[in-house]
Short mmCIF file of C-alpha atoms in Angstrom, two decimals:
data_model
loop_
_atom_site.label_atom_id
_atom_site.label_comp_id
_atom_site.label_asym_id
_atom_site.label_seq_id
_atom_site.Cartn_x
_atom_site.Cartn_y
_atom_site.Cartn_z
CA UNK A 1 0.00 0.00 0.00
CA UNK A 2 1.11 3.53 -0.76
CA UNK A 3 1.16 6.16 2.00
CA UNK A 4 -2.18 7.75 2.84
CA UNK A 5 -3.37 10.22 0.21
CA UNK A 6 -2.74 13.32 2.37
CA UNK A 7 0.45 12.09 3.99
CA UNK A 8 2.79 15.10 4.36
CA UNK A 9 0.00 17.70 4.52
CA UNK A 10 0.08 19.56 7.84
CA UNK A 11 -3.13 21.09 9.14
CA UNK A 12 -3.52 23.54 12.02
CA UNK A 13 -7.04 23.62 13.45
CA UNK A 14 -8.10 26.62 15.54
CA UNK A 15 -11.81 25.90 15.54
CA UNK A 16 -14.54 24.77 17.91
CA UNK A 17 -17.76 22.77 17.83
CA UNK A 18 -18.47 21.10 14.53
CA UNK A 19 -18.06 22.48 11.00
CA UNK A 20 -14.39 23.50 11.16
CA UNK A 21 -13.24 20.66 13.43
CA UNK A 22 -15.08 18.03 11.38
CA UNK A 23 -13.47 19.31 8.18
CA UNK A 24 -10.08 18.81 9.83
CA UNK A 25 -11.17 15.33 10.94
CA UNK A 26 -11.93 14.40 7.33
CA UNK A 27 -8.46 15.56 6.30
CA UNK A 28 -6.81 13.70 9.16
CA UNK A 29 -8.64 10.49 8.28
CA UNK A 30 -6.71 10.37 5.01
CA UNK A 31 -3.27 11.05 6.39
CA UNK A 32 -2.99 14.78 7.08
CA UNK A 33 -1.05 15.63 10.24
CA UNK A 34 -3.68 17.63 12.13
CA UNK A 35 -2.84 19.69 15.21
CA UNK A 36 -5.86 21.05 17.04
CA UNK A 37 -5.38 24.18 19.14
CA UNK A 38 -7.71 24.72 22.12
CA UNK A 39 -7.80 27.52 24.65
CA UNK A 40 -5.92 26.56 27.84
CA UNK A 41 -8.89 27.17 30.14
CA UNK A 42 -11.82 26.95 27.71
CA UNK A 43 -11.66 23.64 25.82
CA UNK A 44 -13.70 23.06 22.68
CA UNK A 45 -17.36 22.99 23.78
CA UNK A 46 -17.83 19.90 21.61
CA UNK A 47 -16.22 17.95 24.46
CA UNK A 48 -19.38 18.43 26.51
CA UNK A 49 -21.95 17.86 23.76
CA UNK A 50 -23.85 14.59 23.67
CA UNK A 51 -23.40 11.56 25.89
CA UNK A 52 -20.48 11.12 28.27
CA UNK A 53 -18.94 8.32 30.29
CA UNK A 54 -17.05 8.95 33.54
CA UNK A 55 -16.92 12.63 32.61
CA UNK A 56 -15.42 11.97 29.16
CA UNK A 57 -17.37 13.35 26.19
CA UNK A 58 -18.03 10.55 23.73
CA UNK A 59 -18.81 12.64 20.63
CA UNK A 60 -15.35 14.18 20.84
CA UNK A 61 -13.81 10.72 20.52
CA UNK A 62 -14.90 10.82 16.87
CA UNK A 63 -14.51 14.57 16.26
CA UNK A 64 -11.02 14.65 17.75
CA UNK A 65 -9.67 11.46 16.23
CA UNK A 66 -6.35 11.45 14.37
CA UNK A 67 -5.48 14.85 15.84
CA UNK A 68 -2.67 16.00 18.08
CA UNK A 69 -4.10 18.30 20.73
CA UNK A 70 -2.29 21.38 22.04
CA UNK A 71 -3.37 24.41 24.04
CA UNK A 72 -2.63 28.04 23.25
CA UNK A 73 -4.33 31.36 23.96
CA UNK A 74 -4.08 32.99 20.52
CA UNK A 75 -4.84 36.45 21.91
CA UNK A 76 -1.67 36.29 24.04
CA UNK A 77 0.42 33.72 22.19
CA UNK A 78 0.65 35.48 18.83
CA UNK A 79 4.32 34.72 18.20
CA UNK A 80 3.92 31.06 19.12
CA UNK A 81 0.95 30.78 16.80
CA UNK A 82 2.85 32.38 13.91
CA UNK A 83 5.65 29.87 14.46
CA UNK A 84 3.08 27.08 14.11
CA UNK A 85 1.63 28.71 11.00
CA UNK A 86 5.06 28.69 9.36
CA UNK A 87 5.23 24.92 9.76
CA UNK A 88 1.76 24.09 8.42
CA UNK A 89 0.10 23.91 5.03
CA UNK A 90 -3.48 24.61 6.11
CA UNK A 91 -5.20 26.63 8.84
CA UNK A 92 -8.85 25.89 9.65
CA UNK A 93 -10.36 28.61 11.86
CA UNK A 94 -13.88 29.63 12.81
CA UNK A 95 -13.54 32.78 14.88
CA UNK A 96 -16.12 35.48 14.25
CA UNK A 97 -14.91 37.84 11.47
CA UNK A 98 -12.57 40.47 12.81
CA UNK A 99 -11.33 38.41 15.77
CA UNK A 100 -8.05 37.21 14.27
CA UNK A 101 -7.45 40.68 12.84
CA UNK A 102 -7.92 42.17 16.31
CA UNK A 103 -5.18 39.86 17.62
CA UNK A 104 -2.84 40.83 14.79
CA UNK A 105 -3.36 37.47 13.10
CA UNK A 106 -5.41 38.40 10.05
CA UNK A 107 -4.87 36.69 6.68
CA UNK A 108 -2.33 39.25 5.47
CA UNK A 109 -0.16 38.59 8.53
CA UNK A 110 -0.56 34.82 8.27
CA UNK A 111 0.27 34.78 4.54
CA UNK A 112 3.29 36.99 5.14
CA UNK A 113 4.51 34.43 7.67
CA UNK A 114 3.74 31.54 5.28
CA UNK A 115 2.90 32.53 1.68
CA UNK A 116 1.94 28.91 0.89
CA UNK A 117 -0.68 28.73 3.63
CA UNK A 118 -4.27 27.78 2.79
CA UNK A 119 -6.58 29.52 5.28
CA UNK A 120 -10.09 28.07 5.63
CA UNK A 121 -12.31 30.58 7.42
CA UNK A 122 -15.55 28.89 8.50
CA UNK A 123 -18.26 31.17 9.91
CA UNK A 124 -22.03 31.19 10.11
CA UNK A 125 -22.59 34.02 7.61
CA UNK A 126 -19.28 34.54 5.80
CA UNK A 127 -16.67 37.28 6.00
CA UNK A 128 -18.74 40.05 4.36
CA UNK A 129 -22.28 41.36 4.47
CA UNK A 130 -24.59 42.86 7.11
CA UNK A 131 -24.76 39.62 9.13
CA UNK A 132 -21.07 38.70 8.94
CA UNK A 133 -20.20 39.61 12.53
CA UNK A 134 -23.29 38.17 14.15
CA UNK A 135 -23.02 35.01 16.25
CA UNK A 136 -24.51 31.99 14.55
CA UNK A 137 -24.65 28.21 14.45
CA UNK A 138 -25.77 25.48 12.09
CA UNK A 139 -29.35 25.64 13.36
CA UNK A 140 -29.66 29.13 11.92
CA UNK A 141 -28.32 27.87 8.59
CA UNK A 142 -30.90 25.09 8.59
CA UNK A 143 -33.56 27.75 9.11
CA UNK A 144 -32.27 30.41 6.71
CA UNK A 145 -31.44 27.98 3.89
CA UNK A 146 -35.03 26.83 3.47
CA UNK A 147 -34.37 23.37 4.89
CA UNK A 148 -36.61 23.83 7.94
CA UNK A 149 -39.36 25.36 5.82
CA UNK A 150 -39.72 22.20 3.70
CA UNK A 151 -39.17 19.74 6.57
CA UNK A 152 -42.03 18.46 8.71
CA UNK A 153 -45.67 17.55 8.26
CA UNK A 154 -47.87 19.80 6.08
CA UNK A 155 -49.91 20.99 9.06
CA UNK A 156 -46.95 21.22 11.44
CA UNK A 157 -44.24 23.80 12.10
CA UNK A 158 -40.96 24.11 10.21
CA UNK A 159 -38.66 21.43 11.60
CA UNK A 160 -34.97 21.54 12.50
CA UNK A 161 -32.87 18.34 12.46
CA UNK A 162 -31.78 16.93 15.84
CA UNK A 163 -28.12 16.90 14.81
CA UNK A 164 -25.58 19.17 13.12
CA UNK A 165 -26.73 18.77 9.53
CA UNK A 166 -25.61 22.17 8.22
CA UNK A 167 -22.31 21.83 10.08
CA UNK A 168 -21.71 18.40 8.58
CA UNK A 169 -22.42 19.54 5.04
CA UNK A 170 -20.17 22.56 5.59
CA UNK A 171 -17.40 20.31 6.90
CA UNK A 172 -17.51 18.27 3.70
CA UNK A 173 -17.51 21.45 1.60
CA UNK A 174 -14.60 22.88 3.59
CA UNK A 175 -12.49 19.74 3.20
CA UNK A 176 -13.23 19.85 -0.53
CA UNK A 177 -12.30 23.55 -0.70
CA UNK A 178 -9.02 22.88 1.10
CA UNK A 179 -8.10 20.18 -1.41
CA UNK A 180 -8.96 22.50 -4.31
CA UNK A 181 -6.81 25.25 -2.81
CA UNK A 182 -3.91 22.84 -2.22
CA UNK A 183 -4.14 21.70 -5.85
CA UNK A 184 -3.94 25.34 -6.96
CA UNK A 185 -0.97 25.87 -4.65
CA UNK A 186 0.79 22.97 -6.37
CA UNK A 187 0.47 24.99 -9.58
CA UNK A 188 1.09 28.53 -8.40
CA UNK A 189 3.07 28.09 -5.19
CA UNK A 190 0.70 30.52 -3.48
CA UNK A 191 -1.68 30.01 -0.61
CA UNK A 192 -5.08 31.68 -0.40
CA UNK A 193 -8.11 32.34 1.79
CA UNK A 194 -11.29 30.23 1.72
CA UNK A 195 -14.43 32.07 2.85
CA UNK A 196 -16.90 29.36 3.91
CA UNK A 197 -20.32 30.45 5.20
CA UNK A 198 -22.35 27.70 6.89
CA UNK A 199 -25.58 29.12 5.41
CA UNK A 200 -24.43 28.30 1.85
CA UNK A 201 -23.52 24.59 1.41
CA UNK A 202 -26.84 23.34 2.80
CA UNK A 203 -28.65 25.68 0.41
CA UNK A 204 -26.86 23.97 -2.49
CA UNK A 205 -28.06 20.58 -1.26
CA UNK A 206 -31.69 21.68 -1.43
CA UNK A 207 -31.73 21.35 -5.19
CA UNK A 208 -33.37 23.53 -7.81
CA UNK A 209 -35.66 25.59 -5.61
CA UNK A 210 -34.06 28.94 -6.44
CA UNK A 211 -34.30 28.35 -10.18
CA UNK A 212 -37.89 27.09 -9.91
CA UNK A 213 -38.90 30.14 -7.92
CA UNK A 214 -37.18 32.54 -10.31
CA UNK A 215 -38.66 30.92 -13.39
CA UNK A 216 -42.16 29.97 -12.17
CA UNK A 217 -42.75 31.41 -8.70
CA UNK A 218 -43.03 27.89 -7.24
CA UNK A 219 -42.39 27.59 -3.48
CA UNK A 220 -42.01 24.05 -2.22
CA UNK A 221 -44.40 23.22 0.63
CA UNK A 222 -43.87 20.86 3.55
CA UNK A 223 -44.86 17.35 2.51
CA UNK A 224 -43.85 15.24 5.49
CA UNK A 225 -42.20 12.05 4.22
CA UNK A 226 -43.67 12.46 0.75
CA UNK A 227 -42.01 14.00 -2.29
CA UNK A 228 -43.35 16.27 -5.00
CA UNK A 229 -41.18 14.40 -7.51
CA UNK A 230 -42.27 10.79 -7.07
CA UNK A 231 -44.68 8.43 -5.32
CA UNK A 232 -45.02 6.11 -3.56
CA UNK A 233 -42.36 7.58 -1.31
CA UNK A 234 -42.95 7.36 2.42
CA UNK A 235 -42.35 5.36 5.57
CA UNK A 236 -44.75 2.55 6.34
CA UNK A 237 -45.38 0.51 9.51
CA UNK A 238 -45.06 -3.27 9.39
CA UNK A 239 -47.22 -5.87 11.16
CA UNK A 240 -44.61 -6.26 13.94
CA UNK A 241 -44.42 -2.54 14.65
CA UNK A 242 -41.28 -1.73 12.66
CA UNK A 243 -40.96 0.90 9.95
CA UNK A 244 -39.60 0.76 6.42
CA UNK A 245 -38.87 3.45 3.86
CA UNK A 246 -39.93 2.97 0.23
CA UNK A 247 -38.66 5.11 -2.64
CA UNK A 248 -39.63 5.02 -6.32
CA UNK A 249 -37.41 7.62 -7.94
CA UNK A 250 -37.29 5.61 -11.18
CA UNK A 251 -40.28 4.55 -13.24
CA UNK A 252 -39.30 0.88 -13.32
CA UNK A 253 -39.07 0.70 -9.52
CA UNK A 254 -42.48 2.35 -9.16
CA UNK A 255 -43.98 -0.27 -11.46
CA UNK A 256 -42.36 -3.09 -9.49
CA UNK A 257 -43.63 -1.76 -6.16
CA UNK A 258 -47.27 -1.43 -7.16
CA UNK A 259 -47.16 -4.81 -8.89
CA UNK A 260 -45.71 -6.39 -5.74
CA UNK A 261 -48.49 -4.99 -3.56
CA UNK A 262 -51.20 -6.29 -5.90
CA UNK A 263 -52.04 -3.09 -7.76
CA UNK A 264 -50.51 -3.71 -11.17
CA UNK A 265 -53.60 -2.06 -12.61
CA UNK A 266 -52.25 1.34 -11.56
CA UNK A 267 -49.40 1.09 -14.06
CA UNK A 268 -51.90 1.53 -16.90
CA UNK A 269 -53.22 4.80 -15.49
CA UNK A 270 -52.15 7.83 -17.58
CA UNK A 271 -50.96 9.65 -14.46
CA UNK A 272 -48.59 6.81 -13.54
CA UNK A 273 -46.20 7.68 -16.36
CA UNK A 274 -44.14 10.32 -14.48
CA UNK A 275 -42.98 10.82 -10.92
CA UNK A 276 -44.57 14.25 -10.55
CA UNK A 277 -47.94 12.97 -11.74
CA UNK A 278 -47.71 9.97 -9.42
CA UNK A 279 -47.01 12.37 -6.57
CA UNK A 280 -50.41 13.97 -7.19
CA UNK A 281 -51.98 10.58 -6.43
CA UNK A 282 -49.92 9.90 -3.32
CA UNK A 283 -52.97 9.12 -1.16
CA UNK A 284 -54.03 6.23 -3.38
CA UNK A 285 -50.49 4.91 -3.74
CA UNK A 286 -49.73 5.20 -0.03
CA UNK A 287 -52.92 3.33 0.78
CA UNK A 288 -51.97 0.48 -1.56
CA UNK A 289 -48.39 0.16 -0.35
CA UNK A 290 -49.13 0.92 3.30
CA UNK A 291 -51.92 -1.65 3.65
CA UNK A 292 -49.78 -4.37 2.05
CA UNK A 293 -46.83 -3.64 4.35
CA UNK A 294 -49.06 -3.36 7.42
CA UNK A 295 -50.21 -6.98 6.92
CA UNK A 296 -46.66 -8.40 6.98
CA UNK A 297 -43.74 -8.49 9.44
CA UNK A 298 -40.54 -6.64 8.64
CA UNK A 299 -38.55 -9.72 7.62
CA UNK A 300 -41.16 -10.81 5.09
CA UNK A 301 -41.53 -7.27 3.70
CA UNK A 302 -37.79 -7.08 3.13
CA UNK A 303 -37.70 -10.51 1.49
CA UNK A 304 -40.57 -9.76 -0.89
CA UNK A 305 -39.19 -6.39 -1.91
CA UNK A 306 -35.81 -7.98 -2.59
CA UNK A 307 -37.41 -10.65 -4.80
CA UNK A 308 -39.26 -7.95 -6.71
CA UNK A 309 -36.06 -5.85 -7.04
CA UNK A 310 -37.89 -2.91 -5.49
CA UNK A 311 -36.25 -0.29 -3.27
CA UNK A 312 -36.90 -0.60 0.47
CA UNK A 313 -34.88 0.01 3.63
CA UNK A 314 -35.53 -0.43 7.34
CA UNK A 315 -35.89 2.70 9.47
CA UNK A 316 -33.01 2.14 11.88
CA UNK A 317 -32.26 3.62 15.23
CA UNK A 318 -28.70 3.23 16.49
CA UNK A 319 -29.41 -0.35 17.56
CA UNK A 320 -30.42 -1.30 14.05
CA UNK A 321 -27.30 0.32 12.57
CA UNK A 322 -25.09 -1.66 14.96
CA UNK A 323 -26.60 -4.94 13.79
CA UNK A 324 -27.12 -4.19 10.09
CA UNK A 325 -25.32 -6.71 7.82
CA UNK A 326 -24.72 -4.19 5.03
CA UNK A 327 -22.95 -1.76 7.33
CA UNK A 328 -20.97 -4.72 8.71
CA UNK A 329 -19.90 -5.77 5.21
CA UNK A 330 -18.73 -2.24 4.43
CA UNK A 331 -16.86 -1.90 7.71
CA UNK A 332 -18.79 1.29 8.47
CA UNK A 333 -18.41 0.94 12.23
CA UNK A 334 -14.90 0.41 13.60
CA UNK A 335 -13.44 -0.18 17.04
CA UNK A 336 -10.55 2.01 18.22
CA UNK A 337 -8.49 1.40 21.37
CA UNK A 338 -8.67 4.32 23.79
CA UNK A 339 -6.66 4.70 26.97
CA UNK A 340 -8.89 7.42 28.40
CA UNK A 341 -11.97 5.18 28.31
CA UNK A 342 -9.93 2.12 29.24
CA UNK A 343 -10.78 0.00 26.24
CA UNK A 344 -12.16 -0.01 22.71
CA UNK A 345 -14.53 2.71 21.50
CA UNK A 346 -16.71 2.26 18.44
CA UNK A 347 -17.31 5.01 15.89
CA UNK A 348 -18.02 5.66 12.21
CA UNK A 349 -15.20 4.68 9.88
CA UNK A 350 -13.63 7.03 7.31
CA UNK A 351 -16.04 8.38 4.70
CA UNK A 352 -15.00 6.28 1.70
CA UNK A 353 -12.74 3.45 0.63
CA UNK A 354 -9.67 4.02 -1.55
CA UNK A 355 -8.13 0.92 -3.10
CA UNK A 356 -4.50 2.06 -3.00
CA UNK A 357 -4.21 4.77 -0.33
CA UNK A 358 -6.98 4.14 2.18
CA UNK A 359 -7.71 6.32 5.16
CA UNK A 360 -7.57 5.05 8.71
CA UNK A 361 -8.28 5.94 12.33
CA UNK A 362 -5.07 5.78 14.30
CA UNK A 363 -6.48 7.03 17.61
CA UNK A 364 -9.65 8.47 19.10
CA UNK A 365 -9.97 12.01 20.43
CA UNK A 366 -7.48 12.65 23.21
CA UNK A 367 -7.66 14.66 26.44
CA UNK A 368 -7.38 18.45 26.43
CA UNK A 369 -3.78 19.52 25.74
CA UNK A 370 -2.49 15.97 25.44
CA UNK A 371 0.23 16.90 22.94
CA UNK A 372 1.09 20.48 23.89
CA UNK A 373 4.66 19.76 24.94
CA UNK A 374 5.39 17.75 21.78
CA UNK A 375 3.82 20.26 19.40
CA UNK A 376 5.59 23.29 20.86
CA UNK A 377 8.92 21.50 21.08
CA UNK A 378 8.73 20.97 17.31
CA UNK A 379 8.77 24.74 16.74
CA UNK A 380 11.70 25.28 19.09
CA UNK A 381 9.97 26.13 22.37
CA UNK A 382 12.36 25.05 25.13
CA UNK A 383 11.24 23.40 28.38
CA UNK A 384 11.96 26.61 30.31
CA UNK A 385 9.97 28.69 27.81
CA UNK A 386 7.13 26.21 27.96
CA UNK A 387 7.07 26.40 31.74
CA UNK A 388 6.89 30.17 31.58
CA UNK A 389 4.08 30.09 29.03
CA UNK A 390 2.17 27.61 31.16
CA UNK A 391 2.66 29.67 34.31
CA UNK A 392 1.29 32.72 32.47
CA UNK A 393 -1.75 30.78 31.25
CA UNK A 394 -0.79 31.18 27.58
CA UNK A 395 -0.73 27.39 27.14
#
């Protein structure tokens, strides 16, 4: 096997919570040497999000994996930070616009220290505009992007997801932007600044709504689990109280589903010819599919759909994911040894499989400041200097 794809790329992460840190995680999973900087007395708040065990945040075990963790107060440790910047290829930061500049660490200063540096600036609203300096999180992006407006039941309120959806999409977009910028640096030798606003990537994922509105005035309503583009498309309850999702995005699958549930006659209806027309008859189609599924246990539903080559999937909670044979075959869940928790910890594997330079998880998220001494020694900080910095609360 060749070295990991990003072996030799050095990433400095000065970011908290989810979008910026997760982008750095994605880079670290494929070989980048990621050093995460946290404030000496105010660790990343992600450490306290979600479940914990014996006072150890479990979400951070995934978010902080493959990272060396050091502490530094950037507002008082400017020179130390610039020394780190000189040794890295990428900086991922998510301070509110103007904060780094106030500390004398704006992009012009950083690029003067390291002209090859790629600076990914991840903020709620971007670096410019009337909202740029407002505080914001992914939930606001989920609201402002139109996602919440189209999510939920038709007679219910707009609905936010119970997890960091906008942050996750932004993290993927940021990792992609970093790779694009590094590719350009290979050509030009110059670094650059990435302006990533969390409100934008999720808007892109919502499809053609902007174009449809501009061209026709159409505003997508809330449809619950239905779709305006195809039917049947919903979740249905089985005889044994489980749920399955059915999707018919292609015409051939739609025909197979209604034939399977004993309504082959519907295929001959003029309105059955396109997904959008089928969606206008969702009540009739849901009744046919739902009543058939309701009369059978989950195992039989899955078997019959598989025989018919029709698209169906179980609605899993975390217990179902842990026992799902397809996830097991893909190796989606991996076990990582962790000293802090005193044994193995399970988490999601890297995002995709590369045949020649695969990613890997070398270690789970470590305690606050676990690698401070090592990281600062690499830039020439002596033990006496480190002791002085620590006594002053800079690290």
